[in-house]
Short mmCIF file of C-alpha atoms and ligand atoms in Angstrom, two decimals:
data_model
loop_
_atom_site.label_atom_id
_atom_site.label_comp_id
_atom_site.label_asym_id
_atom_site.label_seq_id
_atom_site.Cartn_x
_atom_site.Cartn_y
_atom_site.Cartn_z
CA MET A 1 4.01 -14.87 -7.15
CA LYS A 2 4.42 -13.66 -9.76
CA LYS A 3 1.45 -13.46 -12.11
CA ALA A 4 1.99 -12.25 -15.66
CA PRO A 5 0.44 -8.83 -16.30
CA HIS A 6 -2.77 -8.56 -18.32
CA GLU A 7 -2.95 -6.62 -21.55
CA THR A 8 -4.26 -3.15 -20.69
CA PRO A 9 -4.36 -1.06 -23.88
CA LEU A 10 -7.08 1.30 -22.65
CA LEU A 11 -5.45 1.92 -19.28
CA ASP A 12 -2.12 2.46 -21.04
CA GLU A 13 -3.72 5.40 -22.84
CA LEU A 14 -4.18 7.08 -19.48
CA GLU A 15 -0.41 7.14 -18.98
CA ARG A 16 0.15 9.31 -22.01
CA GLY A 17 0.25 13.07 -21.61
CA PRO A 18 2.08 15.31 -19.18
CA TRP A 19 0.31 14.45 -15.94
CA PRO A 20 1.08 11.70 -13.44
CA SER A 21 -1.29 8.79 -13.94
CA PHE A 22 -2.83 6.55 -11.29
CA VAL A 23 -2.30 3.69 -13.76
CA THR A 24 1.47 4.06 -13.44
CA GLY A 25 1.11 3.76 -9.66
CA LEU A 26 -1.05 0.67 -9.94
CA LYS A 27 1.44 -0.92 -12.33
CA GLN A 28 4.29 -0.24 -9.91
CA LEU A 29 2.39 -2.02 -7.15
CA ALA A 30 1.53 -4.86 -9.56
CA GLN A 31 5.23 -5.67 -9.91
CA GLU A 32 5.15 -6.98 -6.33
CA ASN A 33 1.53 -7.91 -5.77
CA ASP A 34 -0.73 -10.28 -7.73
CA MET A 35 -3.85 -8.63 -6.32
CA MET A 36 -2.91 -5.48 -8.22
CA VAL A 37 -2.23 -7.49 -11.39
CA ASP A 38 -5.79 -8.78 -11.33
CA LEU A 39 -7.16 -5.41 -10.29
CA LEU A 40 -5.69 -3.94 -13.47
CA GLY A 41 -7.29 -6.79 -15.43
CA GLN A 42 -10.72 -6.07 -13.97
CA LEU A 43 -10.30 -2.32 -14.43
CA GLU A 44 -9.35 -2.80 -18.08
CA THR A 45 -12.50 -4.91 -18.56
CA SER A 46 -14.59 -2.12 -17.00
CA TYR A 47 -13.05 0.46 -19.34
CA ARG A 48 -13.80 -1.79 -22.31
CA THR A 49 -17.40 -2.63 -21.41
CA ARG A 50 -18.14 0.58 -19.48
CA ILE A 51 -19.61 -1.43 -16.62
CA GLY A 52 -18.50 -1.48 -12.99
CA TYR A 53 -18.13 -4.99 -11.59
CA TRP A 54 -17.96 -4.45 -7.85
CA LYS A 55 -20.75 -5.33 -5.46
CA GLY A 56 -20.99 -4.73 -1.72
CA GLY A 57 -21.61 -7.18 1.08
CA THR A 58 -20.99 -7.48 4.80
CA VAL A 59 -17.42 -7.52 6.08
CA GLY A 60 -16.24 -6.09 9.36
CA VAL A 61 -13.99 -6.45 12.35
CA TYR A 62 -15.00 -7.62 15.82
CA GLY A 63 -16.87 -5.03 17.84
CA TYR A 64 -17.39 -2.62 14.97
CA GLY A 65 -20.47 -2.06 12.84
CA ALA A 66 -18.78 0.17 10.27
CA GLY A 67 -15.45 1.22 8.84
CA VAL A 68 -14.92 -1.47 6.21
CA ILE A 69 -16.18 -0.99 2.65
CA PRO A 70 -16.69 -4.49 1.23
CA ARG A 71 -16.10 -5.06 -2.48
CA PHE A 72 -16.59 -8.40 -4.25
CA THR A 73 -16.07 -8.94 -7.95
CA GLU A 74 -19.01 -9.75 -10.19
CA LEU A 75 -16.82 -10.72 -13.13
CA LYS A 76 -17.16 -14.48 -13.17
CA ASP A 77 -16.99 -17.24 -15.76
CA GLU A 78 -19.80 -19.66 -16.54
CA GLN A 79 -18.87 -21.89 -13.60
CA GLY A 80 -19.08 -18.91 -11.26
CA LYS A 81 -15.34 -18.62 -10.79
CA PRO A 82 -13.87 -15.10 -10.69
CA LEU A 83 -12.13 -14.06 -13.89
CA PHE A 84 -9.57 -12.17 -11.84
CA PRO A 85 -9.34 -14.32 -8.69
CA GLU A 86 -6.59 -12.42 -6.86
CA ALA A 87 -8.77 -9.29 -6.84
CA ALA A 88 -12.07 -11.11 -6.26
CA GLU A 89 -12.21 -9.59 -2.78
CA PHE A 90 -10.97 -6.03 -2.71
CA HIS A 91 -12.22 -4.42 0.49
CA THR A 92 -11.27 -1.00 1.83
CA LEU A 93 -10.46 -0.11 5.43
CA ARG A 94 -11.39 3.43 6.36
CA VAL A 95 -9.00 4.54 9.06
CA GLN A 96 -9.12 7.83 10.94
CA ALA A 97 -6.25 10.15 10.12
CA PRO A 98 -4.60 12.17 12.90
CA ALA A 99 -6.25 15.55 13.50
CA GLY A 100 -4.68 18.13 11.20
CA MET A 101 -3.08 15.29 9.17
CA HIS A 102 0.09 15.51 11.23
CA TYR A 103 2.16 12.36 10.63
CA SER A 104 5.75 11.45 11.27
CA THR A 105 7.55 9.73 8.40
CA GLU A 106 8.20 6.87 10.81
CA ILE A 107 4.49 6.20 11.31
CA LEU A 108 3.80 6.56 7.58
CA ARG A 109 6.40 3.87 6.87
CA LYS A 110 4.82 1.58 9.47
CA LEU A 111 1.36 2.09 7.93
CA CYS A 112 2.76 1.22 4.50
CA ASP A 113 4.43 -1.90 5.90
CA VAL A 114 1.15 -3.13 7.39
CA TRP A 115 -0.62 -2.68 4.08
CA VAL A 116 2.05 -4.33 2.01
CA LYS A 117 1.94 -7.27 4.42
CA HIS A 118 -1.85 -7.75 4.54
CA GLY A 119 -3.28 -5.82 1.60
CA SER A 120 -2.58 -4.59 -1.89
CA GLY A 121 -0.18 -1.80 -0.91
CA LEU A 122 -2.60 0.80 -2.32
CA ILE A 123 -3.29 3.64 0.12
CA ALA A 124 -5.18 6.88 -0.58
CA LEU A 125 -4.38 9.89 1.60
CA HIS A 126 -7.14 10.94 2.19
CA GLY A 127 -10.76 10.18 1.29
CA GLN A 128 -13.40 12.94 1.15
CA SER A 129 -14.19 12.50 4.84
CA GLY A 130 -10.54 12.57 5.79
CA ASP A 131 -9.98 8.83 6.17
CA ILE A 132 -6.79 7.05 5.25
CA MET A 133 -8.16 4.66 2.65
CA PHE A 134 -6.41 1.31 2.81
CA GLN A 135 -7.69 -0.16 -0.44
CA GLY A 136 -7.57 -3.80 -1.44
CA VAL A 137 -7.63 -6.57 1.14
CA THR A 138 -9.25 -9.99 1.28
CA THR A 139 -11.96 -10.80 3.81
CA GLU A 140 -9.46 -12.91 5.75
CA GLY A 141 -6.92 -10.07 5.83
CA VAL A 142 -9.32 -7.42 7.17
CA GLN A 143 -9.11 -8.37 10.84
CA LYS A 144 -5.36 -9.00 10.72
CA ALA A 145 -4.64 -5.64 9.10
CA PHE A 146 -6.96 -3.84 11.50
CA ASN A 147 -5.28 -5.44 14.54
CA GLU A 148 -1.87 -4.19 13.44
CA LEU A 149 -3.14 -0.72 12.55
CA ASN A 150 -4.85 -0.59 15.92
CA GLU A 151 -1.60 -1.48 17.67
CA LEU A 152 -0.03 1.53 15.96
CA GLY A 153 -2.73 3.69 17.60
CA PHE A 154 -5.12 4.01 14.67
CA ASP A 155 -8.83 3.35 14.72
CA LEU A 156 -11.43 2.64 12.05
CA GLY A 157 -13.44 5.55 10.72
CA GLY A 158 -17.12 5.87 9.87
CA ALA A 159 -19.20 4.51 7.02
CA GLY A 160 -22.90 4.12 6.36
CA THR A 161 -25.58 5.80 8.46
CA ALA A 162 -23.21 6.90 11.16
CA LEU A 163 -21.01 9.65 12.47
CA ARG A 164 -18.23 9.90 9.92
CA THR A 165 -14.53 10.42 10.28
CA SER A 166 -13.66 14.04 10.82
CA MET A 167 -11.09 16.46 9.46
CA SER A 168 -9.41 19.53 10.83
CA CYS A 169 -7.16 21.97 9.02
CA VAL A 170 -3.43 21.97 9.73
CA GLY A 171 -4.10 24.59 12.40
CA ALA A 172 -1.94 26.72 14.64
CA ALA A 173 1.06 24.45 14.11
CA ARG A 174 1.60 25.99 10.69
CA CYS A 175 -0.92 28.82 10.19
CA GLU A 176 -0.99 32.25 11.85
CA LEU A 177 -4.72 32.69 11.11
CA SER A 178 -5.74 29.83 13.39
CA CYS A 179 -8.34 31.04 15.90
CA TYR A 180 -8.67 27.99 18.17
CA ASP A 181 -7.20 24.58 18.88
CA GLU A 182 -8.71 22.66 15.95
CA GLN A 183 -7.04 19.36 16.77
CA ARG A 184 -8.31 19.42 20.33
CA ALA A 185 -11.84 20.23 19.18
CA LEU A 186 -11.77 17.37 16.68
CA ARG A 187 -10.52 14.83 19.21
CA LYS A 188 -12.98 16.05 21.83
CA LEU A 189 -16.04 15.67 19.62
CA ILE A 190 -15.00 12.47 17.89
CA ASN A 191 -13.73 10.67 20.98
CA SER A 192 -16.82 11.66 22.95
CA ASN A 193 -19.16 10.42 20.23
CA LEU A 194 -17.23 7.40 18.98
CA ASP A 195 -20.15 5.08 19.64
CA GLU A 196 -22.11 6.86 16.89
CA MET A 197 -19.27 6.08 14.50
CA HIS A 198 -18.64 2.43 15.25
CA ARG A 199 -22.26 1.41 15.81
CA PRO A 200 -24.33 3.14 13.10
CA SER A 201 -27.72 4.24 14.43
CA LEU A 202 -28.40 7.62 12.78
CA PRO A 203 -30.86 8.27 9.93
CA TYR A 204 -27.95 9.02 7.62
CA LYS A 205 -24.35 10.22 7.71
CA PHE A 206 -23.26 13.03 10.02
CA LYS A 207 -19.96 14.87 9.66
CA PHE A 208 -18.02 17.26 11.86
CA LYS A 209 -15.29 19.36 10.31
CA PHE A 210 -12.99 21.93 11.88
CA SER A 211 -11.43 24.97 10.22
CA GLY A 212 -9.26 27.34 12.18
CA CYS A 213 -10.27 30.50 10.33
CA PRO A 214 -12.81 31.75 7.76
CA ASN A 215 -10.62 30.50 4.89
CA ASP A 216 -12.15 27.16 5.81
CA CYS A 217 -9.34 25.01 4.40
CA VAL A 218 -11.26 21.77 5.01
CA ASN A 219 -14.41 23.03 3.24
CA SER A 220 -16.38 22.52 6.43
CA ILE A 221 -19.21 24.86 5.47
CA GLN A 222 -19.85 22.88 2.29
CA ARG A 223 -18.90 19.39 3.29
CA SER A 224 -20.02 18.92 6.86
CA ASP A 225 -23.23 18.80 8.83
CA PHE A 226 -21.56 20.51 11.79
CA ALA A 227 -18.89 23.01 10.78
CA VAL A 228 -16.73 24.61 13.46
CA ILE A 229 -15.01 27.65 11.94
CA GLY A 230 -12.59 29.93 13.75
CA THR A 231 -13.38 33.65 13.95
CA TRP A 232 -12.88 36.68 16.21
CA ARG A 233 -15.20 39.31 17.63
CA ASP A 234 -12.93 42.22 18.50
CA ASN A 235 -10.92 44.37 16.09
CA MET A 236 -8.45 42.64 13.80
CA GLN A 237 -4.81 43.11 14.72
CA VAL A 238 -2.60 45.27 12.54
CA ASN A 239 1.12 44.73 12.18
CA ASN A 240 2.40 47.95 10.66
CA ASP A 241 5.78 46.54 9.66
CA TYR A 242 4.25 43.85 7.49
CA SER A 243 1.54 46.18 6.14
CA ARG A 244 4.18 48.68 5.02
CA LYS A 245 6.24 45.89 3.53
CA TYR A 246 3.22 44.86 1.47
CA PHE A 247 2.69 48.45 0.35
CA ARG A 248 6.34 48.89 -0.63
CA GLU A 249 6.28 45.69 -2.67
CA HIS A 250 2.87 46.13 -4.30
CA GLY A 251 2.04 49.85 -4.33
CA MET A 252 -1.24 51.69 -4.33
CA ALA A 253 -2.83 49.99 -7.38
CA ASP A 254 -2.61 46.51 -5.83
CA LEU A 255 -3.75 47.81 -2.48
CA VAL A 256 -6.86 49.34 -4.00
CA ASN A 257 -7.59 46.66 -6.59
CA ASP A 258 -6.72 43.53 -4.60
CA VAL A 259 -7.67 44.53 -1.08
CA VAL A 260 -10.00 47.51 -0.80
CA ALA A 261 -12.13 46.64 -3.85
CA HIS A 262 -12.53 43.02 -2.79
CA CYS A 263 -13.82 43.64 0.71
CA PRO A 264 -17.42 42.35 0.52
CA THR A 265 -18.76 44.90 2.98
CA ARG A 266 -16.57 47.84 1.98
CA ALA A 267 -15.14 47.93 5.45
CA ILE A 268 -11.72 49.09 4.24
CA THR A 269 -10.86 52.60 3.16
CA VAL A 270 -7.59 54.31 2.31
CA HIS A 271 -7.07 57.62 4.09
CA GLU A 272 -4.64 60.42 3.30
CA LYS A 273 -2.74 61.81 6.24
CA LYS A 274 -1.80 64.82 4.16
CA ASP A 275 -2.93 65.95 0.73
CA VAL A 276 -0.97 63.60 -1.52
CA ARG A 277 -2.87 64.78 -4.65
CA SER A 278 -1.15 68.15 -4.57
CA ALA A 279 2.20 66.34 -4.56
CA PRO A 280 1.80 63.83 -7.42
CA ASP A 281 5.48 62.91 -7.57
CA LEU A 282 5.60 61.25 -4.17
CA SER A 283 7.60 58.03 -4.09
CA VAL A 284 6.07 54.84 -2.80
CA ALA A 285 7.97 55.28 0.44
CA GLU A 286 6.55 58.79 0.85
CA LEU A 287 3.07 57.60 -0.07
CA ASP A 288 3.54 54.87 2.46
CA GLU A 289 4.27 57.54 5.08
CA ASN A 290 1.27 59.63 4.19
CA MET A 291 -1.46 57.10 3.50
CA SER A 292 -3.17 54.83 5.95
CA LEU A 293 -5.50 51.88 5.67
CA VAL A 294 -8.55 52.21 7.88
CA ILE A 295 -10.71 49.18 8.71
CA ASN A 296 -14.16 49.68 10.08
CA ASN A 297 -14.30 46.55 12.20
CA ARG A 298 -18.02 46.90 12.84
CA ASP A 299 -18.65 46.42 9.13
CA CYS A 300 -16.15 43.56 8.72
CA VAL A 301 -17.83 40.18 8.23
CA ARG A 302 -14.62 38.22 8.88
CA CYS A 303 -14.24 36.83 5.39
CA ALA A 304 -10.43 36.88 5.81
CA HIS A 305 -9.73 38.15 2.30
CA CYS A 306 -7.65 41.15 3.37
CA LEU A 307 -5.79 38.99 5.91
CA ASN A 308 -4.82 36.62 3.13
CA VAL A 309 -3.55 39.34 0.83
CA ILE A 310 -1.66 41.46 3.36
CA ARG A 311 -0.11 38.38 4.89
CA GLY A 312 1.03 39.07 8.43
CA GLY A 313 0.02 42.74 8.17
CA LEU A 314 -3.54 41.99 9.21
CA LEU A 315 -4.31 39.23 11.69
CA PRO A 316 -7.40 37.95 13.53
CA GLY A 317 -8.28 39.86 16.69
CA LYS A 318 -7.37 38.63 20.16
CA ASP A 319 -10.88 37.71 21.28
CA ARG A 320 -11.11 34.51 19.27
CA GLY A 321 -13.62 31.70 19.13
CA VAL A 322 -15.73 29.76 16.65
CA THR A 323 -18.86 30.06 14.56
CA ILE A 324 -20.91 26.87 14.23
CA CYS A 325 -22.74 26.26 10.98
CA ILE A 326 -25.18 23.38 10.61
CA GLY A 327 -26.40 21.59 7.51
CA GLY A 328 -23.73 21.74 4.80
CA LYS A 329 -23.69 18.85 2.35
CA SER A 330 -23.29 17.93 -1.25
CA VAL A 331 -26.13 17.29 -3.69
CA LEU A 332 -28.85 15.06 -2.25
CA LYS A 333 -32.58 15.65 -1.97
CA ILE A 334 -32.51 19.44 -2.07
CA GLY A 335 -29.27 20.14 -3.95
CA ALA A 336 -25.97 21.26 -2.44
CA THR A 337 -26.32 23.39 0.68
CA MET A 338 -23.95 25.50 2.75
CA GLY A 339 -24.10 25.29 6.53
CA THR A 340 -26.41 27.79 8.25
CA VAL A 341 -25.10 29.81 11.18
CA ALA A 342 -26.51 28.24 14.35
CA VAL A 343 -24.07 29.73 16.86
CA PRO A 344 -22.52 33.01 15.68
CA PHE A 345 -19.77 33.03 18.31
CA MET A 346 -18.62 30.61 20.97
CA LYS A 347 -15.43 30.89 23.00
CA LEU A 348 -13.27 27.79 22.73
CA GLU A 349 -10.31 28.05 25.09
CA SER A 350 -10.94 26.47 28.47
CA ASP A 351 -11.88 22.89 29.36
CA GLU A 352 -15.40 24.12 30.09
CA ASP A 353 -15.62 25.67 26.62
CA PHE A 354 -14.76 22.35 24.99
CA GLU A 355 -17.29 20.57 27.22
CA LYS A 356 -19.90 23.13 26.17
CA LEU A 357 -19.12 22.49 22.52
CA ASN A 358 -19.50 18.77 23.05
CA GLU A 359 -22.80 19.19 24.91
CA PHE A 360 -24.12 21.25 22.03
CA ALA A 361 -22.92 18.69 19.49
CA ARG A 362 -24.66 15.91 21.45
CA LYS A 363 -27.90 17.89 21.46
CA VAL A 364 -27.68 18.39 17.70
CA ILE A 365 -26.93 14.71 17.02
CA GLU A 366 -29.76 13.56 19.30
CA PHE A 367 -32.26 15.94 17.74
CA TYR A 368 -31.14 14.78 14.30
CA GLY A 369 -31.39 11.13 15.31
CA GLU A 370 -34.92 11.57 16.64
CA ASN A 371 -36.37 13.85 13.97
CA ALA A 372 -34.74 13.19 10.59
CA LEU A 373 -36.31 10.87 8.05
CA GLU A 374 -34.40 7.89 6.78
CA HIS A 375 -31.61 8.90 4.37
CA GLU A 376 -32.05 12.58 5.23
CA ARG A 377 -29.11 14.81 6.14
CA ILE A 378 -29.53 17.40 8.86
CA GLY A 379 -29.52 20.25 6.29
CA GLU A 380 -32.47 18.63 4.55
CA MET A 381 -34.22 18.09 7.86
CA ILE A 382 -33.85 21.80 8.70
CA ASP A 383 -35.18 22.66 5.25
CA ARG A 384 -38.21 20.45 5.92
CA ILE A 385 -39.04 21.54 9.48
CA GLY A 386 -37.85 25.17 9.17
CA LEU A 387 -34.84 26.88 10.70
CA ALA A 388 -36.98 28.62 13.34
CA ASN A 389 -38.25 25.27 14.65
CA PHE A 390 -34.74 23.81 14.68
CA LEU A 391 -33.34 26.76 16.64
CA GLU A 392 -36.24 26.72 19.07
CA ALA A 393 -35.86 22.99 19.68
CA LEU A 394 -32.19 23.44 20.54
CA GLY A 395 -32.86 26.52 22.64
CA LEU A 396 -30.73 28.74 20.42
CA PRO A 397 -31.45 32.47 20.30
CA PHE A 398 -32.28 34.00 16.94
CA ASP A 399 -29.56 36.29 15.61
CA PRO A 400 -29.18 38.58 12.58
CA ASN A 401 -26.00 36.65 11.73
CA MET A 402 -28.26 33.78 10.72
CA VAL A 403 -29.75 35.89 7.93
CA LEU A 404 -27.98 36.06 4.60
CA HIS A 405 -27.24 39.73 3.87
CA PRO A 406 -29.25 41.08 6.83
CA ARG A 407 -28.58 44.66 5.82
CA THR A 408 -30.20 44.24 2.42
CA ASN A 409 -32.98 41.90 3.47
CA PRO A 410 -36.20 43.90 3.83
CA TYR A 411 -37.66 41.33 6.23
CA VAL A 412 -35.08 42.08 8.89
CA ARG A 413 -36.09 45.04 11.05
CA THR A 414 -33.13 47.01 12.25
CA ASP A 415 -35.08 49.66 14.16
CA ASP A 416 -33.17 49.66 17.43
CA TRP A 417 -29.86 48.06 16.44
CA ASP A 418 -27.82 51.26 16.76
CA GLU A 419 -29.25 51.97 20.20
CA GLN A 420 -28.50 48.43 21.31
CA VAL A 421 -24.87 48.68 20.17
CA GLU A 422 -24.44 52.03 21.88
CA LYS A 423 -25.95 50.65 25.06
CA ALA A 424 -23.67 47.59 24.92
CA GLN A 425 -20.65 49.81 24.42
CA GLY A 426 -21.71 52.17 27.21
CA ARG A 427 -21.93 55.11 24.83
CA PRO A 428 -24.50 57.89 25.34
CA GLN A 429 -27.57 57.21 23.23
CA ALA A 430 -28.85 59.67 20.69
CA ALA A 431 -31.92 61.60 21.79
FE1 SF4 B 1 -13.43 43.16 4.55
FE2 SF4 B 1 -13.36 42.00 6.95
FE3 SF4 B 1 -13.18 40.52 4.74
FE4 SF4 B 1 -11.13 42.12 5.46
S1 SF4 B 1 -11.91 40.32 6.61
S2 SF4 B 1 -11.98 41.89 3.40
S3 SF4 B 1 -12.28 43.87 6.34
S4 SF4 B 1 -14.98 41.75 5.41
#
């Protein structure tokens, strides 16, 4: 210590302009750490030549088959010596973040201390799969850093053809729309299937993600093979105090334009209690008294838009649970796909409910492991074998909720739906 900094004219350009630049962060770390000095040198070379100079390899910790992303430099001189020797090995440790990303500042400081001691000091919170990315460590430092992180209670995440690290939204701790215990669901599924993460044996990656409500704050429907999304099956709850507060602050135009008009199934209507048109000079307070918002819960598809806008005025119902969607992923063989509804509603409250969820997850993983082709995600496998075959193999009943826009799809017969609902609700059936 301390190595002189390299000239980085191209990287310096990235520090101009109004936004924070990652280059500034790297330079700060380089003041204390020679690995970062050489990293900047290699990065500058890549910007100049437009070539990436990292190659993979095999680096791990004892007992684990995944969780470390090896990176070796390919920038060498004629004798084969690295041009930037301090950054010649720049591996990444993928470490599982706590469910819901709940940290104490004390633990964050300890994590930073470990990485300053053994690695480059560069940490990314969080990678796409939710990992804490400890970036930049030599092969020798990998095991030492892991041991200390492990002592703090942290474990390596997934990489390669394995179950990947999972993410859950912040959940009930900070959000009133939460419909189940996301953190518990995450820990249950990951801890029960940890072997699939640490000893890769699947055809390709497999991700669980957990969102507490249909807002899907962790993008589970797009970014996970097994999305667990909170929902409710009874009527949504209405808090009149908050609803009126919204109306007083925003008025009729916002109510109609931002709430009623945006309901995808037109489940919301505004009703007059008395004829407000014959009294056009009514104040907002008087309008408030004489108008009411009516939600047809049977038509509601739980998109959560109105709940977001009338914050606190409308809340999920009391009969809460989860919808499970299978097969979301980014662009691969068949383009980006959203998860398909496999289980429209599952209660998730008791110990037995969580066991049931785990049993179902195991079945899905095993079916995927046995039937997918190499490098094929489960969404692609379903596309290849057909949704009907997938559902049948898992013993799942077919349900109209699995059909996109069932009401406008001419292939869905709705002949006896009304009778079935009336029967289920114990209402007299029409002759
Ligand atoms: Fe409409 Fe239901 Fe979405 Fe509200 S949550 S906007 S009622 S579909």
